[in-house]
Coordinates of N, CA and C in Angstrom, one line a residue:
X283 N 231.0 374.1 243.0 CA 231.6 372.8 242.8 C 232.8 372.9 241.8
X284 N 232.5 374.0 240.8 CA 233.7 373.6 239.7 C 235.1 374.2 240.7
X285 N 235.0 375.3 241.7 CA 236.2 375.9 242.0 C 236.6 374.7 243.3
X286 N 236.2 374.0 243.5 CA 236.7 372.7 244.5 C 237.2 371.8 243.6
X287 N 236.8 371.7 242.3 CA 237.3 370.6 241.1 C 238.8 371.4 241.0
X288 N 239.1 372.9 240.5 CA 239.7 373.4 240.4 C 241.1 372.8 241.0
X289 N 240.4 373.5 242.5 CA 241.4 373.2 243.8 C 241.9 372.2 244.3
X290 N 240.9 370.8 243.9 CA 241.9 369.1 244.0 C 243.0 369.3 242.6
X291 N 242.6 370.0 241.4 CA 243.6 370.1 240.0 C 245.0 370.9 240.8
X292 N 244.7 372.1 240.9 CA 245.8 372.5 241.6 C 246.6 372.0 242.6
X293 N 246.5 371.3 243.3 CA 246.7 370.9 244.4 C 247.4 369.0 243.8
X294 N 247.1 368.4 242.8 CA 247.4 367.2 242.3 C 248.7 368.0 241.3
X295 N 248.6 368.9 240.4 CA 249.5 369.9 240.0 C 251.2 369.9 241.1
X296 N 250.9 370.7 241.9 CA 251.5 371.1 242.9 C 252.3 369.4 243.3
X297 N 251.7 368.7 243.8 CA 252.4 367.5 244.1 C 252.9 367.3 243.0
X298 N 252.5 366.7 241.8 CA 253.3 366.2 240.3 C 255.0 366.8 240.6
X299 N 254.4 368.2 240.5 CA 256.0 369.1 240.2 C 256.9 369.1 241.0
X300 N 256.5 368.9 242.2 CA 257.4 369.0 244.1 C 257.9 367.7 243.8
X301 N 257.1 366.6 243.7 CA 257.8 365.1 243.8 C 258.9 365.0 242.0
X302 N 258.6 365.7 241.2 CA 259.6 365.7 240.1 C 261.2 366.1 240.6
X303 N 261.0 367.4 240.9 CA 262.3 368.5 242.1 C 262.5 367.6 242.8
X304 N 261.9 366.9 243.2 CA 262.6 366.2 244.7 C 263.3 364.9 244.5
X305 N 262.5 364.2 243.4 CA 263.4 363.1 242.7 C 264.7 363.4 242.3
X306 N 264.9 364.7 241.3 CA 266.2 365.2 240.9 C 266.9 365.4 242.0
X307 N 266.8 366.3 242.6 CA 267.5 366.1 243.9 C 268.3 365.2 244.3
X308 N 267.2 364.6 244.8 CA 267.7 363.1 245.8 C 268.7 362.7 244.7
X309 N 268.7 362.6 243.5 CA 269.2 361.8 242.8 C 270.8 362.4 242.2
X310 N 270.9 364.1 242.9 CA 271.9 364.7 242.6 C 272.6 364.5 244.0
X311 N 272.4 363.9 245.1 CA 272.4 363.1 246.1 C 272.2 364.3 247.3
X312 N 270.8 365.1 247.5 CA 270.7 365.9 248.4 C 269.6 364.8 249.3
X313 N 269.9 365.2 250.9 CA 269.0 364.2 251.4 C 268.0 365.0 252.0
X314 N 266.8 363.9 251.6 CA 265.4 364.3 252.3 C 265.4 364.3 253.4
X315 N 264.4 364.9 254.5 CA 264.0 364.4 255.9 C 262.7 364.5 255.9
X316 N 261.8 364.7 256.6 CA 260.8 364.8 256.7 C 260.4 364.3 258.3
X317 N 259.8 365.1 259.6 CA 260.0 365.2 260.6 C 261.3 364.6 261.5
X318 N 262.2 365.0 261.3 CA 263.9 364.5 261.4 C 264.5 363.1 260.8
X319 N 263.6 362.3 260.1 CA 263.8 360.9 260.3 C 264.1 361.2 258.2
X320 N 265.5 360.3 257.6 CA 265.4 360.5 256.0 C 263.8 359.9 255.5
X321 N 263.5 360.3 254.4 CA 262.4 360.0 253.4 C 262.7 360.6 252.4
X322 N 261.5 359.3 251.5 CA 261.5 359.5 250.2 C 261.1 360.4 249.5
X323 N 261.4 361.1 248.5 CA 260.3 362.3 248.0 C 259.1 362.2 247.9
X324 N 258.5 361.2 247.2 CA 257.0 360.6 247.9 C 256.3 361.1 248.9
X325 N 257.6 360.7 250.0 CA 257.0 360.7 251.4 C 256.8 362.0 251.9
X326 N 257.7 363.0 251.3 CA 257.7 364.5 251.6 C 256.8 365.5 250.9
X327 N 256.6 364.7 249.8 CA 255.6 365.4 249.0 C 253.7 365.0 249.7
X328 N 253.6 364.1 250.3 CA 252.5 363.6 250.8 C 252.2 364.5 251.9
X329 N 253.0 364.7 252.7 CA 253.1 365.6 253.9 C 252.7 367.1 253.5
X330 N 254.0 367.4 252.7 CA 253.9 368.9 252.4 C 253.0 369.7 251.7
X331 N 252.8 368.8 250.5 CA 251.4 369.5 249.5 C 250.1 369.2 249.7
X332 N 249.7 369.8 250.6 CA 248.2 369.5 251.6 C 247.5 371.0 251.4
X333 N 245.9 371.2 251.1 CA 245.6 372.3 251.9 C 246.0 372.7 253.2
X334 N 246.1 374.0 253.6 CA 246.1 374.0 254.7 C 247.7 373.1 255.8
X335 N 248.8 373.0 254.6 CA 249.4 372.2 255.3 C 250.8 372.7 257.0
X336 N 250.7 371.5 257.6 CA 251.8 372.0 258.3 C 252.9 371.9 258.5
X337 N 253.6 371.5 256.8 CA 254.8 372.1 256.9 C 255.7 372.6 256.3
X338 N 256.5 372.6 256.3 CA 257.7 373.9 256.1 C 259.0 373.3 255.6
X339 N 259.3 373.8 254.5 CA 261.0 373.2 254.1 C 261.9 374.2 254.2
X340 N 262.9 373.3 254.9 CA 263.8 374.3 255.2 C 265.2 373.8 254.5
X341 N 266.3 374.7 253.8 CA 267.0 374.3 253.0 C 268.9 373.9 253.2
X342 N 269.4 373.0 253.6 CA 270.1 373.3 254.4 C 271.6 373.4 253.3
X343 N 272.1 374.1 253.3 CA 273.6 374.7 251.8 C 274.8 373.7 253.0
X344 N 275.5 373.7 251.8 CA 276.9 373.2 252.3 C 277.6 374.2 252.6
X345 N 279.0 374.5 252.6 CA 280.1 375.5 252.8 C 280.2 376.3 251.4
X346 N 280.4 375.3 250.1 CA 280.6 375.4 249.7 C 278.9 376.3 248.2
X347 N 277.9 376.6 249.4 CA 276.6 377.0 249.1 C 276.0 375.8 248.0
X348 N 276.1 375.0 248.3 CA 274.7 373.8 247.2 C 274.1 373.8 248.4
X349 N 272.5 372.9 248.0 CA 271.9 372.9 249.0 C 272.4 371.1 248.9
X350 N 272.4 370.5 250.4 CA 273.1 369.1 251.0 C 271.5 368.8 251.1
X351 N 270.5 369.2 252.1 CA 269.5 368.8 252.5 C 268.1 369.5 252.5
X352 N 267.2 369.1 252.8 CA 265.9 369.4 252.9 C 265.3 368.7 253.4
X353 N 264.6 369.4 254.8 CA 264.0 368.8 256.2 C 262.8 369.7 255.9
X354 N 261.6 368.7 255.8 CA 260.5 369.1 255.9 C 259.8 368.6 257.6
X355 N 259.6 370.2 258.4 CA 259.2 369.8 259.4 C 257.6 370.1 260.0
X356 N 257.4 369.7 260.7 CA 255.7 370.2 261.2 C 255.4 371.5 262.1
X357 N 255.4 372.3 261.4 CA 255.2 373.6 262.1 C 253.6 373.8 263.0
X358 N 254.0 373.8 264.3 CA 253.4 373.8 265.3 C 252.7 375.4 265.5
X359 N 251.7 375.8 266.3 CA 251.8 376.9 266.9 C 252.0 377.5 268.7
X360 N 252.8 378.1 269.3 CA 253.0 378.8 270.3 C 251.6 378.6 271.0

């Protein structure tokens, strides 16, 4: 029981710090997506920080290498 207490701790952890990063972000004006459509960090962080989750950020740099975006998508399998 205590290592499932553990693993909802870790896992509420995990979200706190992703939706912190993501707020800054957004707010350094990088845009979210979350299955191609924009979203809030909230909304990306709900998706992504899951056991078992399915999905995937991917980081998209400008020319000038900052990162512009971050598309969190639903990785499927073949």
């Amino acid at each position: 029981m205590e290592e499932k207490g553990n693993k909802v701790k870790e896992i509420k952890d995990a979200k706190e710090s992703m939706l912190l990063q993501l707020e800054q972000m957004r707010q350094s004006g990088v845009a979210l997506f979350v299955d191609g459509r924009a979203a809030l960090p909230n909304e990306a962080v709900s998706k992504a920080v899951r056991e078992n989750s399915p999905y995937m950020a991917d980081y998209v740099m400008s020319a000038s290498g900052t990162i512009e975006q971050v598309r969190f998508d639903r990785v499927t399998r073949w």
